[in-house]
XYZ file of N, CA and C in Angstrom:
774
model
N 0.838 -1.205 0.018
C -0.007 -0.017 0.016
C 0.863 1.256 0.013
N 0.515 2.181 -0.886
C 1.283 3.398 -1.008
C 0.724 4.460 -0.035
N 1.451 4.764 1.006
C 0.922 5.753 1.963
C 1.783 6.977 2.030
N 2.522 7.205 0.911
C 3.447 8.368 0.893
C 2.601 9.623 1.045
N 3.134 10.591 1.775
C 2.368 11.850 2.007
C 2.376 12.693 0.740
N 1.165 13.249 0.385
C 1.116 14.146 -0.741
C 1.805 15.463 -0.466
N 1.985 16.256 -1.511
C 2.639 17.527 -1.397
C 1.893 18.473 -0.493
N 2.477 18.870 0.608
C 1.739 19.696 1.609
C 1.816 21.178 1.402
N 2.323 21.649 0.195
C 2.516 23.088 0.013
C 1.248 23.895 -0.046
N 0.086 23.243 -0.424
C -1.129 23.918 -0.467
C -2.065 23.325 0.600
N -2.877 24.195 1.220
C -3.800 23.717 2.256
C -5.203 24.007 1.734
N -5.996 22.922 1.547
C -7.378 23.011 1.060
C -8.295 23.062 2.238
N -9.169 24.042 2.319
C -10.192 24.093 3.340
C -11.311 23.149 2.955
N -11.663 22.221 3.823
C -12.624 21.153 3.409
C -13.814 21.105 4.352
N -14.977 20.783 3.764
C -16.157 20.497 4.531
C -16.596 19.034 4.228
N -16.934 18.302 5.263
C -17.375 16.927 5.114
C -18.900 16.936 5.315
N -19.614 16.344 4.352
C -21.065 16.189 4.427
C -21.344 14.694 4.525
N -21.645 14.207 5.714
C -21.793 12.781 5.961
C -22.719 12.573 7.170
N -23.756 11.784 7.035
C -24.731 11.594 8.150
C -24.325 10.473 9.108
N -23.438 9.599 8.675
C -22.981 8.503 9.572
C -21.822 8.925 10.392
N -21.937 8.905 11.693
C -20.860 9.393 12.585
C -19.595 8.579 12.399
N -19.683 7.288 12.285
C -18.494 6.442 12.165
C -17.773 6.754 10.878
N -18.503 6.880 9.774
C -17.856 7.182 8.461
C -17.218 8.541 8.504
N -17.930 9.511 9.093
C -17.356 10.882 9.165
C -16.086 10.946 9.951
N -16.069 10.254 11.139
C -14.882 10.267 11.989
C -13.738 9.572 11.299
N -14.037 8.491 10.596
C -12.944 7.740 9.870
C -12.358 8.605 8.820
N -13.165 9.327 8.040
C -12.651 10.207 6.999
C -11.815 11.335 7.595
N -12.253 11.899 8.721
C -11.465 12.904 9.393
C -10.115 12.359 9.843
N -10.093 11.189 10.404
C -8.806 10.614 10.798
C -7.901 10.342 9.621
N -8.444 9.794 8.527
C -7.615 9.477 7.340
C -7.102 10.736 6.753
N -7.921 11.770 6.619
C -7.459 13.027 6.063
C -6.371 13.619 6.925
N -6.498 13.594 8.220
C -5.520 14.175 9.129
C -4.200 13.430 9.063
N -4.243 12.122 8.851
C -3.020 11.322 8.880
C -2.347 11.264 7.526
N -3.087 11.170 6.442
C -2.495 10.898 5.129
C -2.607 12.062 4.147
N -3.408 13.088 4.498
C -3.528 14.220 3.544
C -3.358 15.512 4.304
N -2.129 15.869 4.693
C -1.897 17.102 5.510
C -2.201 18.385 4.775
N -2.427 18.333 3.504
C -2.768 19.573 2.770
C -4.291 19.830 2.796
N -5.016 19.000 3.543
C -6.450 19.193 3.682
C -6.768 19.599 5.131
N -7.427 20.711 5.317
C -7.831 21.143 6.657
C -9.333 21.160 6.754
N -9.884 20.367 7.652
C -11.354 20.289 7.818
C -11.812 21.515 8.585
N -12.719 22.278 7.961
C -13.175 23.536 8.587
C -14.652 23.424 8.993
N -15.311 22.374 8.567
C -16.709 22.221 8.906
C -17.275 20.858 8.553
N -18.329 20.435 9.256
C -19.004 19.109 8.938
C -20.497 19.376 8.955
N -21.218 18.541 8.186
C -22.678 18.615 8.122
C -23.207 17.252 7.994
N -24.476 16.998 8.457
C -25.028 15.653 8.382
C -26.370 15.622 7.685
N -26.833 16.771 7.146
C -28.069 16.840 6.376
C -27.886 17.776 5.182
N -28.722 17.678 4.222
C -28.740 18.550 3.069
C -28.860 20.014 3.485
N -29.831 20.262 4.351
C -30.051 21.627 4.809
C -28.862 22.258 5.471
N -28.248 21.505 6.419
C -27.085 22.097 7.116
C -25.878 22.190 6.209
N -25.790 21.288 5.211
C -24.664 21.325 4.295
C -24.761 22.600 3.468
N -25.879 22.971 2.977
C -26.014 24.185 2.198
C -25.651 25.437 3.007
N -26.103 25.439 4.254
C -25.820 26.601 5.111
C -24.296 26.712 5.420
N -23.697 25.545 5.794
C -22.280 25.546 6.164
C -21.380 25.863 4.981
N -21.663 25.234 3.849
C -20.857 25.492 2.631
C -21.008 26.940 2.169
N -22.185 27.468 2.221
C -22.415 28.883 1.841
C -21.644 29.808 2.769
N -21.597 29.473 4.052
C -20.964 30.344 5.045
C -19.467 30.268 4.950
N -18.954 28.990 4.899
C -17.465 28.818 4.967
C -16.769 28.897 3.591
N -17.516 28.650 2.497
C -16.966 28.664 1.117
C -15.632 27.916 1.093
N -15.696 26.580 1.310
C -14.520 25.777 1.271
C -13.934 25.567 -0.142
N -12.733 25.012 -0.181
C -12.106 24.715 -1.455
C -12.562 23.338 -1.979
N -12.898 22.422 -1.027
C -13.313 21.060 -1.462
C -14.411 20.613 -0.485
N -15.338 19.804 -1.011
C -16.396 19.245 -0.203
C -16.412 17.703 -0.403
N -16.316 16.965 0.695
C -16.486 15.495 0.639
C -17.973 15.247 0.879
N -18.690 14.835 -0.123
C -20.157 14.854 -0.120
C -20.724 13.453 -0.219
N -21.455 13.009 0.785
C -22.145 11.746 0.781
C -23.311 11.832 -0.215
N -23.527 10.819 -1.007
C -24.571 10.898 -2.022
C -25.956 10.791 -1.375
N -26.112 9.999 -0.331
C -27.409 9.749 0.241
C -27.471 10.345 1.662
N -28.312 11.335 1.829
C -28.469 12.056 3.058
C -29.932 11.820 3.610
N -30.123 11.990 4.890
C -31.429 11.730 5.446
C -32.553 12.569 4.793
N -32.278 13.795 4.400
C -33.302 14.672 3.835
C -33.185 14.862 2.334
N -32.473 14.022 1.680
C -32.369 14.145 0.174
C -31.036 13.707 -0.364
N -30.926 13.790 -1.687
C -29.702 13.445 -2.370
C -28.637 14.455 -2.214
N -27.369 13.991 -2.118
C -26.238 14.915 -2.068
C -26.177 15.787 -3.340
N -26.686 15.273 -4.462
C -26.646 16.067 -5.683
C -27.494 17.367 -5.516
N -28.474 17.342 -4.673
C -29.292 18.536 -4.446
C -28.504 19.657 -3.788
N -27.464 19.282 -3.072
C -26.594 20.240 -2.427
C -25.969 21.122 -3.536
N -25.519 20.504 -4.586
C -24.903 21.219 -5.712
C -25.897 22.105 -6.413
N -27.142 21.622 -6.539
C -28.186 22.442 -7.171
C -28.340 23.800 -6.527
N -28.163 23.845 -5.230
C -28.398 25.057 -4.488
C -27.100 25.916 -4.310
N -26.022 25.402 -4.821
C -24.729 26.100 -4.591
C -23.970 26.311 -5.913
N -24.689 26.405 -6.989
C -24.003 26.577 -8.294
C -23.309 27.939 -8.402
N -23.669 28.848 -7.557
C -23.014 30.156 -7.606
C -21.650 30.147 -6.957
N -21.307 29.060 -6.311
C -20.005 28.921 -5.628
C -19.070 28.062 -6.436
N -17.809 28.199 -6.215
C -16.769 27.398 -6.876
C -15.988 26.593 -5.894
N -16.154 25.269 -5.945
C -15.405 24.371 -5.080
C -15.319 23.001 -5.693
N -14.301 22.247 -5.342
C -14.160 20.919 -5.834
C -14.999 20.006 -5.067
N -15.447 18.883 -5.681
C -16.319 17.931 -5.027
C -15.738 16.515 -5.141
N -15.701 15.823 -3.985
C -15.368 14.410 -3.986
C -16.525 13.701 -3.352
N -17.260 12.926 -4.158
C -18.442 12.222 -3.658
C -18.035 11.000 -2.887
N -18.848 10.590 -1.906
C -18.589 9.397 -1.130
C -19.910 8.593 -1.157
N -19.812 7.309 -1.409
C -21.014 6.449 -1.468
C -20.746 5.097 -0.859
N -21.780 4.480 -0.340
C -21.581 3.239 0.427
C -21.591 2.026 -0.474
N -22.088 2.102 -1.701
C -22.129 0.958 -2.573
C -22.237 1.406 -4.011
N -21.882 0.482 -4.888
C -21.922 0.801 -6.345
C -23.388 0.759 -6.814
N -23.883 1.841 -7.268
C -25.216 1.928 -7.750
C -25.293 2.825 -8.981
N -26.517 3.162 -9.383
C -26.739 3.894 -10.576
C -25.977 5.183 -10.668
N -25.665 5.808 -9.548
C -25.031 7.122 -9.560
C -23.584 7.083 -10.072
N -22.925 5.919 -9.877
C -21.504 5.864 -10.216
C -21.244 6.098 -11.691
N -22.103 5.585 -12.577
C -21.946 5.818 -13.988
C -22.041 7.283 -14.285
N -22.969 7.963 -13.650
C -23.161 9.414 -13.806
C -21.915 10.139 -13.340
N -21.354 9.720 -12.252
C -20.152 10.349 -11.679
C -18.980 10.229 -12.670
N -18.843 9.026 -13.245
C -17.731 8.826 -14.158
C -17.927 9.721 -15.408
N -19.163 9.837 -15.857
C -19.405 10.669 -17.013
C -19.225 12.156 -16.723
N -19.350 12.559 -15.503
C -19.244 14.012 -15.165
C -17.832 14.447 -14.832
N -16.902 13.455 -14.748
C -15.463 13.741 -14.431
C -15.298 14.176 -12.992
N -16.323 14.005 -12.145
C -16.168 14.258 -10.746
C -15.563 13.045 -10.068
N -14.804 13.271 -8.976
C -14.195 12.178 -8.255
C -15.170 11.613 -7.228
N -14.954 10.331 -6.911
C -15.789 9.693 -5.913
C -14.995 8.600 -5.190
N -15.430 8.323 -3.982
C -14.850 7.277 -3.133
C -15.888 6.287 -2.720
N -15.546 5.030 -2.677
C -16.463 4.016 -2.248
C -16.170 3.629 -0.821
N -17.224 3.432 -0.028
C -17.100 2.934 1.345
C -17.004 1.371 1.277
N -16.250 0.787 2.138
C -15.329 1.360 3.129
C -14.187 2.088 2.466
N -13.801 3.197 3.005
C -12.796 4.030 2.388
C -11.431 3.354 2.323
N -10.766 3.571 1.182
C -9.429 3.034 0.984
C -8.438 4.189 1.029
N -7.336 4.021 1.773
C -6.362 5.073 1.947
C -5.815 5.523 0.595
N -5.405 4.549 -0.248
C -4.771 4.939 -1.524
C -5.783 5.687 -2.383
N -7.024 5.290 -2.412
C -8.050 5.993 -3.207
C -8.215 7.436 -2.696
N -8.281 7.586 -1.397
C -8.411 8.918 -0.810
C -7.221 9.800 -1.183
N -6.027 9.330 -0.985
C -4.815 10.100 -1.301
C -4.820 10.482 -2.800
N -5.199 9.500 -3.674
C -5.199 9.801 -5.087
C -6.196 10.865 -5.453
N -7.393 10.795 -4.811
C -8.402 11.843 -5.089
C -7.947 13.184 -4.660
N -7.296 13.277 -3.503
C -6.819 14.570 -3.012
C -5.713 15.095 -3.886
N -4.842 14.217 -4.370
C -3.748 14.613 -5.237
C -4.253 15.278 -6.561
N -5.412 14.867 -6.970
C -6.020 15.384 -8.212
C -6.749 16.681 -8.073
N -6.819 17.210 -6.855
C -7.466 18.491 -6.683
C -6.735 19.588 -7.424
N -7.484 20.513 -8.097
C -6.805 21.534 -8.843
C -6.061 22.505 -7.925
N -5.019 23.171 -8.421
C -4.252 24.131 -7.638
C -5.227 25.210 -7.087
N -5.020 25.605 -5.890
C -5.844 26.625 -5.274
C -5.899 27.897 -6.090
N -7.065 28.411 -6.316
C -7.243 29.687 -7.003
C -7.000 29.679 -8.492
N -6.856 28.509 -9.081
C -6.544 28.523 -10.508
C -7.573 27.763 -11.386
N -8.174 26.709 -10.870
C -9.040 25.897 -11.688
C -10.454 25.819 -11.051
N -11.438 26.131 -11.851
C -12.833 25.995 -11.455
C -13.340 24.609 -11.895
N -14.177 24.025 -11.104
C -14.584 22.671 -11.296
C -15.761 22.576 -12.282
N -16.194 23.643 -12.907
C -17.303 23.555 -13.836
C -18.512 22.845 -13.223
N -18.868 23.299 -11.980
C -19.927 22.588 -11.310
C -21.259 22.638 -12.072
N -21.529 23.773 -12.712
C -22.870 23.872 -13.343
C -22.982 22.804 -14.486
N -21.913 22.693 -15.305
C -21.972 21.741 -16.407
C -21.968 20.306 -15.860
N -21.124 20.062 -14.848
C -21.053 18.699 -14.327
C -22.396 18.279 -13.624
N -22.966 19.203 -12.908
C -24.184 18.892 -12.221
C -25.324 18.654 -13.193
N -25.312 19.339 -14.339
C -26.295 19.126 -15.390
C -26.183 17.709 -15.883
N -24.936 17.174 -15.989
C -24.740 15.779 -16.390
C -25.325 14.832 -15.395
N -25.012 15.049 -14.127
C -25.545 14.175 -13.051
C -27.047 14.162 -13.081
N -27.676 15.322 -13.159
C -29.123 15.394 -13.128
C -29.749 14.776 -14.320
N -29.212 14.980 -15.508
C -29.818 14.430 -16.714
C -29.723 12.931 -16.703
N -28.675 12.390 -16.177
C -28.530 10.941 -16.158
C -29.431 10.266 -15.063
N -29.331 10.790 -13.855
C -30.028 10.190 -12.744
C -31.536 10.409 -12.830
N -31.984 11.502 -13.417
C -33.417 11.766 -13.533
C -34.053 11.124 -14.777
N -33.252 10.266 -15.451
C -33.817 9.514 -16.583
C -34.001 10.227 -17.891
N -33.086 11.101 -18.212
C -33.183 11.828 -19.496
C -33.054 10.818 -20.623
N -33.643 11.138 -21.807
C -33.520 10.260 -22.981
C -32.038 10.061 -23.268
N -31.762 8.881 -23.857
C -30.357 8.514 -24.056
C -29.631 9.513 -24.967
N -30.341 10.054 -25.963
C -29.630 10.999 -26.823
C -29.360 12.350 -26.151
N -29.855 12.491 -24.958
C -29.529 13.725 -24.210
C -28.439 13.511 -23.186
N -27.957 12.314 -23.071
C -26.887 12.074 -22.120
C -25.654 12.872 -22.476
N -24.999 13.408 -21.490
C -23.796 14.181 -21.716
C -22.709 13.567 -20.866
N -21.423 13.688 -21.316
C -20.301 13.260 -20.504
C -19.245 14.327 -20.614
N -18.489 14.490 -19.511
C -17.390 15.445 -19.457
C -16.117 14.646 -19.410
N -15.189 14.994 -20.334
C -13.919 14.250 -20.412
C -12.781 15.203 -20.340
N -11.768 14.846 -19.522
C -10.642 15.741 -19.336
C -9.629 15.679 -20.495
N -9.235 16.810 -21.013
C -8.203 16.950 -22.017
C -6.990 17.588 -21.364
N -5.950 17.818 -22.183
C -4.707 18.420 -21.585
C -4.976 19.840 -21.178
N -6.008 20.545 -21.688
C -6.180 21.894 -21.312
C -7.594 22.219 -20.689
N -8.310 21.179 -20.278
C -9.574 21.454 -19.653
C -10.535 20.232 -19.731
N -11.795 20.551 -20.022
C -12.812 19.513 -20.172
C -13.562 19.732 -21.477
N -14.056 18.628 -22.094
C -14.975 18.746 -23.178
C -16.258 18.071 -22.760
N -17.367 18.706 -23.171
C -18.723 18.172 -22.855
C -19.352 17.710 -24.127
N -19.637 16.435 -24.198
C -20.192 15.847 -25.491
C -21.349 14.918 -25.203
N -22.179 14.749 -26.228
C -23.259 13.799 -26.236
C -22.752 12.439 -26.827
N -23.367 11.355 -26.351
C -22.963 10.038 -26.891
C -23.070 9.987 -28.397
N -24.119 10.598 -28.960
C -24.383 10.489 -30.378
C -23.322 11.198 -31.217
N -22.531 12.081 -30.598
C -21.434 12.771 -31.317
C -20.227 11.951 -31.517
N -20.103 10.873 -30.756
C -18.891 10.034 -30.810
C -19.021 9.041 -31.959
N -18.009 9.098 -32.874
C -17.976 8.125 -33.954
C -17.178 6.916 -33.577
N -15.991 7.150 -33.072
C -15.107 6.015 -32.650
C -14.141 6.483 -31.595
N -13.596 5.503 -30.821
C -12.619 5.720 -29.778
C -11.411 4.789 -30.015
N -10.227 5.337 -29.900
C -9.032 4.504 -30.056
C -8.061 4.644 -28.910
N -7.626 3.508 -28.355
C -6.727 3.484 -27.184
C -5.336 4.023 -27.553
N -4.721 4.732 -26.650
C -3.325 5.149 -26.769
C -2.768 5.216 -25.386
N -2.416 4.004 -24.899
C -1.864 3.842 -23.547
C -2.889 4.331 -22.508
N -2.523 5.326 -21.696
C -3.478 5.823 -20.677
C -4.350 6.925 -21.221
N -4.347 7.095 -22.559
C -5.180 8.127 -23.153
C -6.081 7.511 -24.183
N -7.050 8.248 -24.724
C -7.949 7.780 -25.721
C -8.193 8.880 -26.787
N -8.047 8.518 -28.036
C -8.357 9.412 -29.131
C -9.827 9.260 -29.456
N -10.550 10.422 -29.450
C -11.943 10.442 -29.810
C -12.112 11.079 -31.163
N -12.852 10.366 -32.041
C -13.284 10.943 -33.312
C -14.750 11.291 -33.200
N -15.024 12.582 -33.382
C -16.392 13.073 -33.245
C -16.952 13.557 -34.557
N -18.255 13.803 -34.568
C -18.866 14.409 -35.751
C -18.292 15.806 -36.056
N -18.508 16.249 -37.286
C -18.067 17.548 -37.736
C -16.548 17.659 -37.736
N -15.871 16.557 -38.038
C -14.396 16.515 -38.137
C -13.692 16.990 -36.920
N -14.231 16.661 -35.745
C -13.564 17.027 -34.470
C -12.824 15.855 -33.902
N -11.656 16.087 -33.352
C -10.871 15.039 -32.750
C -10.261 15.541 -31.448
N -10.237 14.690 -30.409
C -9.711 15.094 -29.152
C -8.875 13.901 -28.570
N -7.869 14.255 -27.792
C -7.143 13.324 -27.017
C -7.562 13.546 -25.557
N -8.132 12.525 -24.922
C -8.649 12.706 -23.555
C -7.843 11.857 -22.592
N -7.806 12.333 -21.332
C -6.954 11.682 -20.326
C -7.748 10.603 -19.564
N -8.213 9.655 -20.345
C -8.906 8.480 -19.839
C -8.542 7.264 -20.644
N -8.436 6.110 -19.988
C -8.156 4.845 -20.746
C -9.382 4.448 -21.539
N -9.197 3.606 -22.541
C -10.322 3.104 -23.326
C -11.303 2.335 -22.424
N -10.805 1.601 -21.444
C -11.664 0.885 -20.507
C -12.586 1.875 -19.740
N -11.966 3.021 -19.336
C -12.739 4.021 -18.622
C -13.852 4.543 -19.523
N -13.519 4.826 -20.753
C -14.470 5.354 -21.728
C -15.606 4.340 -21.978
N -15.232 3.098 -22.058
C -16.264 2.040 -22.346
C -17.266 1.981 -21.223
N -16.834 2.217 -19.966
C -17.739 2.188 -18.819
C -18.762 3.316 -18.895
N -18.342 4.432 -19.481
C -19.215 5.605 -19.567
C -20.263 5.518 -20.691
N -19.950 4.853 -21.745
C -20.786 4.807 -22.957
C -21.938 3.876 -22.814
N -22.970 4.206 -23.582
C -24.199 3.345 -23.590
C -23.896 2.015 -24.282
N -24.177 0.911 -23.605
C -23.996 -0.397 -24.160
C -24.845 -0.634 -25.405
N -25.959 0.017 -25.446
C -26.894 -0.162 -26.625
C -26.337 0.498 -27.904
N -25.538 1.578 -27.691
C -25.131 2.363 -28.809
C -23.700 2.095 -29.284
N -22.888 1.514 -28.392
C -21.459 1.349 -28.720
C -21.070 -0.164 -28.641
N -19.979 -0.481 -29.326
C -19.504 -1.838 -29.353
C -17.978 -1.837 -29.381
N -17.379 -2.685 -28.578
C -15.920 -2.850 -28.565
C -15.600 -3.859 -29.652
N -14.959 -3.435 -30.710
C -14.712 -4.286 -31.851
C -13.248 -4.792 -31.919
N -12.408 -4.257 -30.988
C -10.991 -4.553 -30.999
C -10.543 -4.122 -29.613
N -9.391 -4.720 -29.158
C -8.925 -4.269 -27.787
C -8.534 -2.818 -27.791
N -8.325 -2.207 -28.995
C -7.985 -0.791 -29.058
C -9.069 0.112 -29.633
N -10.245 -0.481 -29.949
C -11.236 0.312 -30.666
C -12.664 0.107 -30.126
N -13.404 1.186 -30.007
C -14.813 1.186 -29.716
C -15.500 2.023 -30.791
N -16.638 1.534 -31.312
C -17.321 2.288 -32.374
C -18.800 2.548 -31.964
N -19.324 3.619 -32.550
C -20.754 3.892 -32.437
C -21.472 3.174 -33.514
N -22.388 2.292 -33.166
C -23.066 1.444 -34.135
C -23.827 2.262 -35.157
N -24.305 3.434 -34.780
C -25.087 4.280 -35.661
C -24.209 4.971 -36.712
N -22.901 4.960 -36.484
C -21.971 5.672 -37.422
C -21.236 4.664 -38.303
N -21.673 3.351 -38.304
C -21.067 2.400 -39.229
C -21.744 2.464 -40.563
N -20.993 2.543 -41.634
C -21.534 2.612 -42.961
C -21.391 1.310 -43.706
N -20.285 0.641 -43.508
C -20.072 -0.693 -44.201
C -19.203 -1.602 -43.336
N -19.407 -2.902 -43.492
C -18.566 -3.893 -42.873
C -17.918 -4.693 -43.993
N -16.596 -4.826 -43.988
C -15.878 -5.602 -44.999
C -15.381 -6.890 -44.355
N -15.647 -8.009 -45.002
C -15.276 -9.320 -44.493
C -13.804 -9.490 -44.448
N -13.317 -10.395 -43.626
C -11.958 -10.777 -43.491
C -11.768 -11.656 -42.279
N -10.519 -11.950 -41.833
C -10.359 -12.727 -40.651
C -11.130 -12.104 -39.501
N -10.980 -10.831 -39.356
C -11.780 -10.122 -38.422
C -12.676 -9.136 -39.175
N -12.094 -8.627 -40.263
C -12.787 -7.649 -41.088
C -12.439 -6.201 -40.665
N -13.084 -5.267 -41.289
C -12.919 -3.850 -40.849
C -14.194 -3.081 -41.218
N -14.335 -1.914 -40.601
C -15.489 -1.088 -40.741
C -15.190 0.203 -41.410
N -16.135 0.676 -42.207
C -16.048 2.053 -42.721
C -17.037 2.897 -41.967
N -16.533 3.953 -41.350
C -17.402 4.815 -40.487
C -17.946 5.986 -41.255
N -18.874 6.718 -40.621
C -19.563 7.774 -41.317
C -18.699 8.897 -41.766
N -17.497 9.060 -41.122
C -16.562 10.118 -41.528
C -15.576 9.600 -42.573
N -15.704 8.386 -43.043
C -14.816 7.860 -44.057
C -13.664 7.065 -43.491
N -13.448 7.128 -42.224
C -12.309 6.391 -41.587
C -12.629 4.912 -41.505
N -11.590 4.134 -41.302
C -11.773 2.686 -41.193
C -11.312 2.225 -39.782
N -11.969 1.166 -39.305
C -11.621 0.619 -37.955
C -11.500 -0.892 -38.084
N -10.444 -1.441 -37.593
C -10.226 -2.885 -37.620
C -11.118 -3.599 -36.625
N -11.679 -4.761 -37.066
C -12.429 -5.636 -36.163
C -11.534 -6.857 -35.874
N -11.258 -7.137 -34.632
C -10.391 -8.227 -34.317
C -11.156 -9.570 -34.468
N -10.411 -10.655 -34.720
C -11.061 -11.962 -34.887
C -11.814 -12.356 -33.639
N -11.329 -12.057 -32.483
C -11.904 -12.402 -31.210
C -13.248 -11.634 -31.000
N -13.317 -10.422 -31.527
C -14.493 -9.600 -31.302
C -15.514 -9.736 -32.443
N -15.141 -10.408 -33.530
C -15.987 -10.422 -34.717
C -17.337 -11.049 -34.444
N -17.421 -12.209 -33.741
C -18.664 -12.843 -33.496
C -19.597 -11.967 -32.691
N -19.071 -11.336 -31.600
C -19.923 -10.486 -30.776
C -20.420 -9.288 -31.552
N -19.553 -8.755 -32.415
C -19.932 -7.588 -33.197
C -21.087 -7.950 -34.156
N -20.924 -9.030 -34.926
C -21.963 -9.406 -35.892
C -23.271 -9.811 -35.189
N -23.126 -10.342 -33.935
C -24.366 -10.747 -33.219
C -25.210 -9.521 -32.899
N -24.633 -8.346 -32.860
C -25.423 -7.163 -32.566
C -26.433 -6.841 -33.694
N -26.181 -7.441 -34.871
C -27.073 -7.180 -36.005
C -27.897 -8.375 -36.415
N -27.823 -9.463 -35.564
C -28.557 -10.677 -35.901
C -30.042 -10.509 -35.665
C-alpha cells in the first residue's frame, strides 16, 4: 500500500457532508493522517445544514455523501451553483449514480474508504485559486442521467490536456486507445485526446449504442456505414475512416445485427 504523504505546500479548506458518525470520523482521521494539505473547517449531516455551512465557509473542497437523510447529495450542488469548489463524492455501494459520476469527471470514493483511493483523489485536486470545477456543467450531467433523461440527451465530461470537453454520446464516432489516453473521433471533423483509458471510456458509454470491436477500438453502431469481411474484417465509419475488427471480437460484433 502506497501511503506516501502528498505535497503539503497547499492547504485546502474542506467540509465533510456525511450523516454516519462512524464514516465521518474515519474520514477525518484518514485526512488528518495521510492528507496534511487538507484542513477540515466544517462538517454537516443533512442537506439543509450542508447548504448553510458550505455557503458560510466557502471551502475549497467538499467531501459529499450521495445519500443524506433529507435528500440526495446532488441537491446540495443544485443550491450552490453560484459557488466554486471541488467535489469528491462518497457512497456506500456501487449503484446507478456511479456511472453518472464517471461521465461527469467528478471524483468519488467507495465505502469502506481506501487510503490509496483517498490520497489519489486529493492529489487530483486543482491548484488553489486557478481551476474551477465547472460545477454547473457537471451537475447538469448528473441530473440528466439520474433523472432518466432520454439517451440521446446524455452528456459526459472528459478531461483533455487543457480542460474539459462536454459531449453527447451520439457525437462520438469512434474511440481509439493510446496507452493511458484515448483518441476520440467526433462528428463535424472534431478530434480530441482525452486523459482516460479506453476501458474508462467504455464504462461511460451506452452499451446499446457502442461496441468494442477490438482491444484498441470502440465504435458507435449508428455511425457504421459498411462492414468488410476478413479474418476479423474492418468497418467504414460515417466520416470515411476505417476501424479494424479483431477476430476475437468479430462474433460478438456481428451478433449485434442478428
